[in-house]
PDB file of C-alpha atoms in Angstrom:
ATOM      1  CA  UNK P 147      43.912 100.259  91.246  1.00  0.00           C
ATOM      2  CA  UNK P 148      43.578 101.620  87.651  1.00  0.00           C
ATOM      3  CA  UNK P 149      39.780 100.954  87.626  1.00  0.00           C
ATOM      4  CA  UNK P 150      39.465 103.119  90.757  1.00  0.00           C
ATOM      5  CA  UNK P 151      41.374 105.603  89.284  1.00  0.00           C
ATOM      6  CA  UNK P 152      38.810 105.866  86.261  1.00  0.00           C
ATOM      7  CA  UNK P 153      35.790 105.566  88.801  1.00  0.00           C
ATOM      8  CA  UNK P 154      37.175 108.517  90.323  1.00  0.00           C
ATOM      9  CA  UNK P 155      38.118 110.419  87.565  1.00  0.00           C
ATOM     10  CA  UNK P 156      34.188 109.716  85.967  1.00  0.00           C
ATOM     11  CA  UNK P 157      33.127 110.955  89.209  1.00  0.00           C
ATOM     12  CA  UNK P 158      35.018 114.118  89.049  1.00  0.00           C
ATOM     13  CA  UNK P 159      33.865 114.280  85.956  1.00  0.00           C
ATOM     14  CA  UNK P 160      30.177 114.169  86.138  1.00  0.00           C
ATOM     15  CA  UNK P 161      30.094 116.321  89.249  1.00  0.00           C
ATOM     16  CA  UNK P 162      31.703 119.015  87.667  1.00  0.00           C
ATOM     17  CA  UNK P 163      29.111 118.680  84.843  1.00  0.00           C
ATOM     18  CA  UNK P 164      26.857 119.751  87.478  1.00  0.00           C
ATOM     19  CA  UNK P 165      28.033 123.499  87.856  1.00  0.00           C
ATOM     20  CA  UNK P 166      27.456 124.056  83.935  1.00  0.00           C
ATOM     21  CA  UNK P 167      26.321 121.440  81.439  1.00  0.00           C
ATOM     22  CA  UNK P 168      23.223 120.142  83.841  1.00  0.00           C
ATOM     23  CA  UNK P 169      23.274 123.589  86.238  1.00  0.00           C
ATOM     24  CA  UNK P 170      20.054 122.942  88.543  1.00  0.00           C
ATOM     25  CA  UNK P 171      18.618 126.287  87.194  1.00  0.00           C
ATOM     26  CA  UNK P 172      19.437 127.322  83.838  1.00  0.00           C
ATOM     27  CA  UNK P 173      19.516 123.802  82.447  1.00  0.00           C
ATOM     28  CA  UNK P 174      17.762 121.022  84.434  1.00  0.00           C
ATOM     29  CA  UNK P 175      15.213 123.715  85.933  1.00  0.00           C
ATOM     30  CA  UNK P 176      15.542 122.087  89.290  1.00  0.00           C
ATOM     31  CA  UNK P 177      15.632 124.876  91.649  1.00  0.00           C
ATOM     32  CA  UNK P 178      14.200 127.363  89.377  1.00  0.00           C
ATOM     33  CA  UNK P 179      11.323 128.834  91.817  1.00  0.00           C
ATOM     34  CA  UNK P 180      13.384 130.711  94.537  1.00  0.00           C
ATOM     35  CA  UNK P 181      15.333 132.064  92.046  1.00  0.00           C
ATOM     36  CA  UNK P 182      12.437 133.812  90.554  1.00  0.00           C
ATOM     37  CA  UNK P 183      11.133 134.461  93.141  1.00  0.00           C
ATOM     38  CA  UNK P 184      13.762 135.763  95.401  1.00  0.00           C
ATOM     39  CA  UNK P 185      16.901 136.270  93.178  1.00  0.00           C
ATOM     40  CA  UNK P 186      16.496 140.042  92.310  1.00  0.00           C
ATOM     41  CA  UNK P 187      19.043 141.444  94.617  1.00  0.00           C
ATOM     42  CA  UNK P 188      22.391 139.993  95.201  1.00  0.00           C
ATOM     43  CA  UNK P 189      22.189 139.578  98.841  1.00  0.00           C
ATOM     44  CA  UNK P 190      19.336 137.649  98.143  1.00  0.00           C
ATOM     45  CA  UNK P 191      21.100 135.560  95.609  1.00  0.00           C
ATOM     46  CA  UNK P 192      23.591 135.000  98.270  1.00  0.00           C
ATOM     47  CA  UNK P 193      20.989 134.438 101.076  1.00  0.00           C
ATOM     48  CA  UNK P 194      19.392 131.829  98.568  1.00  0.00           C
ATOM     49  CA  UNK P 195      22.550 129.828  97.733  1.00  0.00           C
ATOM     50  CA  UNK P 196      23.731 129.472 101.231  1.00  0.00           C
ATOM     51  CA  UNK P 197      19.980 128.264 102.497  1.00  0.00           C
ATOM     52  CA  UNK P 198      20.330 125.787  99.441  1.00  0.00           C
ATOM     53  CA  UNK P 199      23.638 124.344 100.238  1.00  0.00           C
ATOM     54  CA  UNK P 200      23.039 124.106 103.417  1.00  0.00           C
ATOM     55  CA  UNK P 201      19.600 121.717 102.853  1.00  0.00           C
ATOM     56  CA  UNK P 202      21.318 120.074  99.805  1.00  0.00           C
ATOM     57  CA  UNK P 203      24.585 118.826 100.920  1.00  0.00           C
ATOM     58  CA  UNK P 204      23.893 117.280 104.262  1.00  0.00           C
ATOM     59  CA  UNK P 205      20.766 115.173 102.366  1.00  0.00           C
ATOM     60  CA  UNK P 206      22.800 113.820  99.800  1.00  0.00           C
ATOM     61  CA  UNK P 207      25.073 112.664 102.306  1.00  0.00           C
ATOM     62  CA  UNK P 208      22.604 111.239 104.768  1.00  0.00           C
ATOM     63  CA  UNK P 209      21.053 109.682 101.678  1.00  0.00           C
ATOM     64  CA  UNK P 210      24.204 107.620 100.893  1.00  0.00           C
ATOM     65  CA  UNK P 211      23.925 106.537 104.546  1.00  0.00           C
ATOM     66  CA  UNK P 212      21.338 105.335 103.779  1.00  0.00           C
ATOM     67  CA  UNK P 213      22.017 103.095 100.613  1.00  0.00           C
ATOM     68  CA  UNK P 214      23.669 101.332 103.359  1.00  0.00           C
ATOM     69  CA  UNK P 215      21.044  99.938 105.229  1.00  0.00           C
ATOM     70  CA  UNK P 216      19.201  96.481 104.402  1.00  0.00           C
ATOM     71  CA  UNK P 217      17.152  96.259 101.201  1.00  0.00           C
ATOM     72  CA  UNK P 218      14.207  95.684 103.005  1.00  0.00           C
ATOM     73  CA  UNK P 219      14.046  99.235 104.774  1.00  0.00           C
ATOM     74  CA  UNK P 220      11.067 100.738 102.065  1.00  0.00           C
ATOM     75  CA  UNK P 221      12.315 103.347  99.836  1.00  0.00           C
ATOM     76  CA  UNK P 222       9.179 106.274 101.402  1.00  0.00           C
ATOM     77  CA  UNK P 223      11.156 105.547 104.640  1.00  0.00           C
ATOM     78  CA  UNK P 224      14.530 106.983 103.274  1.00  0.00           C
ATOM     79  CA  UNK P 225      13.058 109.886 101.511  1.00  0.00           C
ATOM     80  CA  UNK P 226      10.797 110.612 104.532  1.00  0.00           C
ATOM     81  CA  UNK P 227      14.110 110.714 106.936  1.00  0.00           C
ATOM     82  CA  UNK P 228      16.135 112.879 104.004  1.00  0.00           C
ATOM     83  CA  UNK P 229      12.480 115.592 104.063  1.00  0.00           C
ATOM     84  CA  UNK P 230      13.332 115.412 107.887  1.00  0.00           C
ATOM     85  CA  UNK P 231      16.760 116.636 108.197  1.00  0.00           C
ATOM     86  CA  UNK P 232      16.316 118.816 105.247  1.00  0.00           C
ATOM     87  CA  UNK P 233      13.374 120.338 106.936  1.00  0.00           C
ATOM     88  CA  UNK P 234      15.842 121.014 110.429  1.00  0.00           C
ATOM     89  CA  UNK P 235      18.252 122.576 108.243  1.00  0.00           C
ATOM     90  CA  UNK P 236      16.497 125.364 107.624  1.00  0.00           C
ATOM     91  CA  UNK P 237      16.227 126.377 111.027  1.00  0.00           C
ATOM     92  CA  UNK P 238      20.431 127.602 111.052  1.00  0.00           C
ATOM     93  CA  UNK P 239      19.921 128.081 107.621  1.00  0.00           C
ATOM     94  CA  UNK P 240      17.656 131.104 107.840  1.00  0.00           C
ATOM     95  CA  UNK P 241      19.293 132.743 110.821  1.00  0.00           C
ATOM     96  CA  UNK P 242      22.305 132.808 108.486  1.00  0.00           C
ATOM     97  CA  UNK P 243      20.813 134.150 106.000  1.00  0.00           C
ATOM     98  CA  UNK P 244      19.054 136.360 107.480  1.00  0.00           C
ATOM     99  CA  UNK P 245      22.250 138.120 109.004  1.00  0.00           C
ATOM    100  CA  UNK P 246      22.962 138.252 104.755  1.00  0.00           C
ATOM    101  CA  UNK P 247      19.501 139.089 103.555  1.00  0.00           C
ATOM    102  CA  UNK P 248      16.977 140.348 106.201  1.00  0.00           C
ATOM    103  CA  UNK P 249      14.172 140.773 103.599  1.00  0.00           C
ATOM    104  CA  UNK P 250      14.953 137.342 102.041  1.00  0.00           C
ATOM    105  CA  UNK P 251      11.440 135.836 103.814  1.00  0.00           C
ATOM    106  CA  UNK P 252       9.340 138.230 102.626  1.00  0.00           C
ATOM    107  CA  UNK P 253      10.876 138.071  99.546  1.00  0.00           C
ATOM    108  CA  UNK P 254      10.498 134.110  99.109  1.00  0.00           C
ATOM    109  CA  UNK P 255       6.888 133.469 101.171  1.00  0.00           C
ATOM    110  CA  UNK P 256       6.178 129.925 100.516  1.00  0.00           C
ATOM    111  CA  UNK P 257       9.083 129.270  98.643  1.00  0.00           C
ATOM    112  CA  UNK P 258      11.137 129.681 101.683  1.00  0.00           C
ATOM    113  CA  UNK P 259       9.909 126.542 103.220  1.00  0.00           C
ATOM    114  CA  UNK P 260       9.743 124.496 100.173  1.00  0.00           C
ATOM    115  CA  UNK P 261      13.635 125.043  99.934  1.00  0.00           C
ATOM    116  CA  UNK P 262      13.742 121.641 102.135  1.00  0.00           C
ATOM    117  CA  UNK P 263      11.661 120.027  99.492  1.00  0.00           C
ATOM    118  CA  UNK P 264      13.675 121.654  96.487  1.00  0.00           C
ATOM    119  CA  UNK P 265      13.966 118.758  93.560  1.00  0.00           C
ATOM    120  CA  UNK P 266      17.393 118.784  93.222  1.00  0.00           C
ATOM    121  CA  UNK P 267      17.664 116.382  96.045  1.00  0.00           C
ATOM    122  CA  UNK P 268      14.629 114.661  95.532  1.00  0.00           C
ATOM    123  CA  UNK P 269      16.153 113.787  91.865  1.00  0.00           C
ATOM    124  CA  UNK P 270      19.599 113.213  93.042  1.00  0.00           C
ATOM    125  CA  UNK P 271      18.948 110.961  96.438  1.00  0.00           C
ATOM    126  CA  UNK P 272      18.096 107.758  94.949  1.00  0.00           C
ATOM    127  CA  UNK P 273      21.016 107.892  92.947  1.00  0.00           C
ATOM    128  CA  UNK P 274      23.241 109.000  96.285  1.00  0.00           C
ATOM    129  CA  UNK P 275      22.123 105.621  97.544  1.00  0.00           C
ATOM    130  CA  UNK P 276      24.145 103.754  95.323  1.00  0.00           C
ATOM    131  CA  UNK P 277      27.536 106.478  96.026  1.00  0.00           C
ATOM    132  CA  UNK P 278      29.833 106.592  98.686  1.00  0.00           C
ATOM    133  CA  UNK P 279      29.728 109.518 101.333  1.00  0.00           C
ATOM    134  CA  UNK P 280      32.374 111.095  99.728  1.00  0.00           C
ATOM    135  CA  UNK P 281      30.713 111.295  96.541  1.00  0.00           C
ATOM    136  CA  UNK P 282      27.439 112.054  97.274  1.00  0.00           C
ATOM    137  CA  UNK P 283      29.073 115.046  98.960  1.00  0.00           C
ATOM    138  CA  UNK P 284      31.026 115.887  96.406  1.00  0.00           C
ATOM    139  CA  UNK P 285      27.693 115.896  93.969  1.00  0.00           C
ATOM    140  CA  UNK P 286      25.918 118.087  96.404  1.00  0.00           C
ATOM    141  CA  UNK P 287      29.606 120.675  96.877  1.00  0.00           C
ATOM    142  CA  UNK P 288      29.012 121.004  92.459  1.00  0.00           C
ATOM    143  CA  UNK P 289      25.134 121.368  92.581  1.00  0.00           C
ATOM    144  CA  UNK P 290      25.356 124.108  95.640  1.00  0.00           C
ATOM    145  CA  UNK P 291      28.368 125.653  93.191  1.00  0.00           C
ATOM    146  CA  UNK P 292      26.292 125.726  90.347  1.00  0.00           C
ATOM    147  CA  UNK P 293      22.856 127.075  91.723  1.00  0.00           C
ATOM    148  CA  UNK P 294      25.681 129.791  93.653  1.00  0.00           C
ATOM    149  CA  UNK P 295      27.189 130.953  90.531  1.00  0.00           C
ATOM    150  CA  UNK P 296      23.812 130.698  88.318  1.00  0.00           C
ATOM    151  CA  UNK P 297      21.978 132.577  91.301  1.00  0.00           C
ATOM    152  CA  UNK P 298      24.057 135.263  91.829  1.00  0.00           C
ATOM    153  CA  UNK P 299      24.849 136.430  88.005  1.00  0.00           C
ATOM    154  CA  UNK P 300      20.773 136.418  87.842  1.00  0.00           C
ATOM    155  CA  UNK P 301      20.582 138.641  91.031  1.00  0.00           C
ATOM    156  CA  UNK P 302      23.252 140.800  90.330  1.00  0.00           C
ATOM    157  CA  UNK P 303      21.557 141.065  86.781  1.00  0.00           C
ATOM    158  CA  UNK P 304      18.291 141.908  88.250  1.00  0.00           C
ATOM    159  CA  UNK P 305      19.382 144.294  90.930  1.00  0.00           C
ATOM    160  CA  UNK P 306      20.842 146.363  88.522  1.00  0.00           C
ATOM    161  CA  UNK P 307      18.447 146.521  85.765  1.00  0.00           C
ATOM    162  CA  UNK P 308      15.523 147.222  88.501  1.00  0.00           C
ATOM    163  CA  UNK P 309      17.117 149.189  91.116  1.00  0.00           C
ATOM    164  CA  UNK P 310      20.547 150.319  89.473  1.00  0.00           C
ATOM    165  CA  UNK P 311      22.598 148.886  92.574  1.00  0.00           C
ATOM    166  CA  UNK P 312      24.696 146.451  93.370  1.00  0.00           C
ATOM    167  CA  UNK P 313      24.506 145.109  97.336  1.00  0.00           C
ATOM    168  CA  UNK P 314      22.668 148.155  97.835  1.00  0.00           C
ATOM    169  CA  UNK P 315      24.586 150.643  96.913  1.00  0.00           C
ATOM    170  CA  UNK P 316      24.083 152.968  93.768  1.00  0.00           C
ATOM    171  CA  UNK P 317      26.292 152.365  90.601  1.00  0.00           C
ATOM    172  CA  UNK P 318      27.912 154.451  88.592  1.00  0.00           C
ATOM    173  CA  UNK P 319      25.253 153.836  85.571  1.00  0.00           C
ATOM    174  CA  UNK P 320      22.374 153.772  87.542  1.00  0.00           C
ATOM    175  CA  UNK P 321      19.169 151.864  85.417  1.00  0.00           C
ATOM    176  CA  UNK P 322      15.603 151.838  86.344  1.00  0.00           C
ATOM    177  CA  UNK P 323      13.700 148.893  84.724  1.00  0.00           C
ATOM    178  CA  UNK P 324      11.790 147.953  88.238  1.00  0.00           C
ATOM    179  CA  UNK P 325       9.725 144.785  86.001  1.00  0.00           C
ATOM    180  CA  UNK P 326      12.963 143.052  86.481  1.00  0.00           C
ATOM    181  CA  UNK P 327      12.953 142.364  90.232  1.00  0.00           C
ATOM    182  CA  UNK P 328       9.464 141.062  89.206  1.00  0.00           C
ATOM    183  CA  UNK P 329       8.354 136.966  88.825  1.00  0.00           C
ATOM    184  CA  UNK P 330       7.905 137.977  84.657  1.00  0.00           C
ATOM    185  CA  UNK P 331      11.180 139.601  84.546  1.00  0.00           C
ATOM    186  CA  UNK P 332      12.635 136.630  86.380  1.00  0.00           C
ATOM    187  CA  UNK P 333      11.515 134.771  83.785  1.00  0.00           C
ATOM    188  CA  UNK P 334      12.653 136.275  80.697  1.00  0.00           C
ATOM    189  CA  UNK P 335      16.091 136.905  82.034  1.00  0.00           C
ATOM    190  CA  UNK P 336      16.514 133.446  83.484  1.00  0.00           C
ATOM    191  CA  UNK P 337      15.449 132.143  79.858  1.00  0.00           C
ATOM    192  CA  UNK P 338      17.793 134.091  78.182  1.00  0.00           C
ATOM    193  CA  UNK P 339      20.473 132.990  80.431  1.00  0.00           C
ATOM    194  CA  UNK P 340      19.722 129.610  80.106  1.00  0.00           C
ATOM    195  CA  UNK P 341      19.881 129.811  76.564  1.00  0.00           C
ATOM    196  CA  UNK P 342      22.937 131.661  76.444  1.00  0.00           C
ATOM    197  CA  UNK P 343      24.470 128.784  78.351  1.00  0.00           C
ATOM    198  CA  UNK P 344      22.912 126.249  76.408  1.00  0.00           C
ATOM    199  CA  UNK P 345      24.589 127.845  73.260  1.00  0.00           C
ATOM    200  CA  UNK P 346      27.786 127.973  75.234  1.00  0.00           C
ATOM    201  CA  UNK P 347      27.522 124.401  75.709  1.00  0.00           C
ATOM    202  CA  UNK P 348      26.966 123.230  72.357  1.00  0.00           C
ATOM    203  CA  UNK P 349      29.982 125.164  70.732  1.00  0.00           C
ATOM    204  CA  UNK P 350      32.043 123.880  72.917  1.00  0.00           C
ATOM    205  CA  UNK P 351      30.640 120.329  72.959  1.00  0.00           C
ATOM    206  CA  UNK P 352      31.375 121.207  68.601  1.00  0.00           C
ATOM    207  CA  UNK P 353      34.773 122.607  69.835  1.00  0.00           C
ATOM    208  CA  UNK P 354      35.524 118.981  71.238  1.00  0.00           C
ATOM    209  CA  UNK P 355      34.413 116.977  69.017  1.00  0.00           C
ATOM    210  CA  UNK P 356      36.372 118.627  65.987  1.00  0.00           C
ATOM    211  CA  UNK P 357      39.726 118.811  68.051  1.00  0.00           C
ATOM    212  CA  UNK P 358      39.397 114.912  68.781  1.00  0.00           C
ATOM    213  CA  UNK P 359      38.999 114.156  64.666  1.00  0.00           C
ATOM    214  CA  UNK P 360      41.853 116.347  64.206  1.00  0.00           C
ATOM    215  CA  UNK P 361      43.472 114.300  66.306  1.00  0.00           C
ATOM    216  CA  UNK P 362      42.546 111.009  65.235  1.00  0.00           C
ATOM    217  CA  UNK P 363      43.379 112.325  61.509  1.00  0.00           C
ATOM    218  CA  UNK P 364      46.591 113.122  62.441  1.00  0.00           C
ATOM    219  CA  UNK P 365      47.569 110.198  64.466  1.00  0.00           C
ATOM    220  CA  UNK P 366      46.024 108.128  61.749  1.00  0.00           C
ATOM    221  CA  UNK P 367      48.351 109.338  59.328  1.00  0.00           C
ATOM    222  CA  UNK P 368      52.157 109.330  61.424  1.00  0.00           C
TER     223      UNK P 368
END
């Protein structure tokens, strides 16, 4: 029972990881395109993190399914059934998010369609295979959480810095620095996220570390 209990607990563990220390945009870079490209309002942000979970979660799921099968079933067979359902998903995916973002499309192109190919689950399925269901759907529940959270502080960034709104509507500051809705302005403001967060990270990482020698000093010396 107790070594369950740990499994779990690592589990928990590592999937919350996912929403900060390896977030699939500022830190691992894994779904960085469509939020370049299409994360400058925050309908859009929104629009983009519901077409993601929505192709994410159901892979990583099918793709723990699909550990189960024989050994022998090739490896291109799995991934070629995961690009499959990923690719149906975006059929109810985009007439969701269009009701959230009608200008989403235009926004994204290309990158609309490669959301079914995005590399988060292309990284994380083989590793699903060896999970159980409820796992890989909890990994997929803390990657959707962190691209949601990452994407929509970008957008709402970005809308307000280009267009001075927020959902549309005009703020009370209102700023005009239009290069920010742009791919280059995606860019630096995405970097400078991700290396706020990355900063974040290590203090607290120093944080932890510190607190535990404390602690081992002081139960060292009772």
């Amino acid at each position: 029972m107790q070594p369950k209990r740990n499994a779990a607990r690592r589990n928990l563990r590592k999937g919350l990881d996912l929403i900060f220390v390896h977030n699939p945009v500022l830190i691992t870079g894994l779904a960085l395109a469509p939020v370049i490209m299409g994360g400058f309002t925050v309908k859009n942000g929104m629009g983009l993190s519901l077409v993601f979970a929505m192709v994410t979660i159901p892979v990583l799921v099918l793709s723990s399914f699909l550990g189960m099968l024989p050994e022998k079933i090739p490896q291109y067979v799995r991934t070629i059934a995961c690009a499959v359902l990923a690719a149906l998903m975006l059929i109810p995916a985009r007439l969701l998010a269009g009701g959230i973002a009608p200008n989403l499309f235009d926004s994204l192109g290309m990158y609309f369609s490669m959301m079914a190919l995005n590399t988060v689950w292309l990284v994380c399925a083989p590793s699903c295979q060896k999970k159980k269901p409820q796992w890989a759907l909890w990994d997929g529940v803390c990657h959707s959480l962190g691209f949601f959270v990452c994407t929509l502080l970008i957008s709402l960034v970005r809308e307000f810095l280009a267009y001075g709104t927020f959902w549309g509507g005009a703020t009370a500051l209102p700023v005009k620095f239009p290069p920010a809705a742009y791919a280059f302005g995606g860019f630096i403001i995405v970097g400078s996220a991700a290396a706020a967060l990355r900063w974040g990270i290590d203090r607290a990482q120093d944080i932890g570390r510190l607190v535990r020698r404390q602690q081992k000093k002081w139960r060292m010396g009772r």
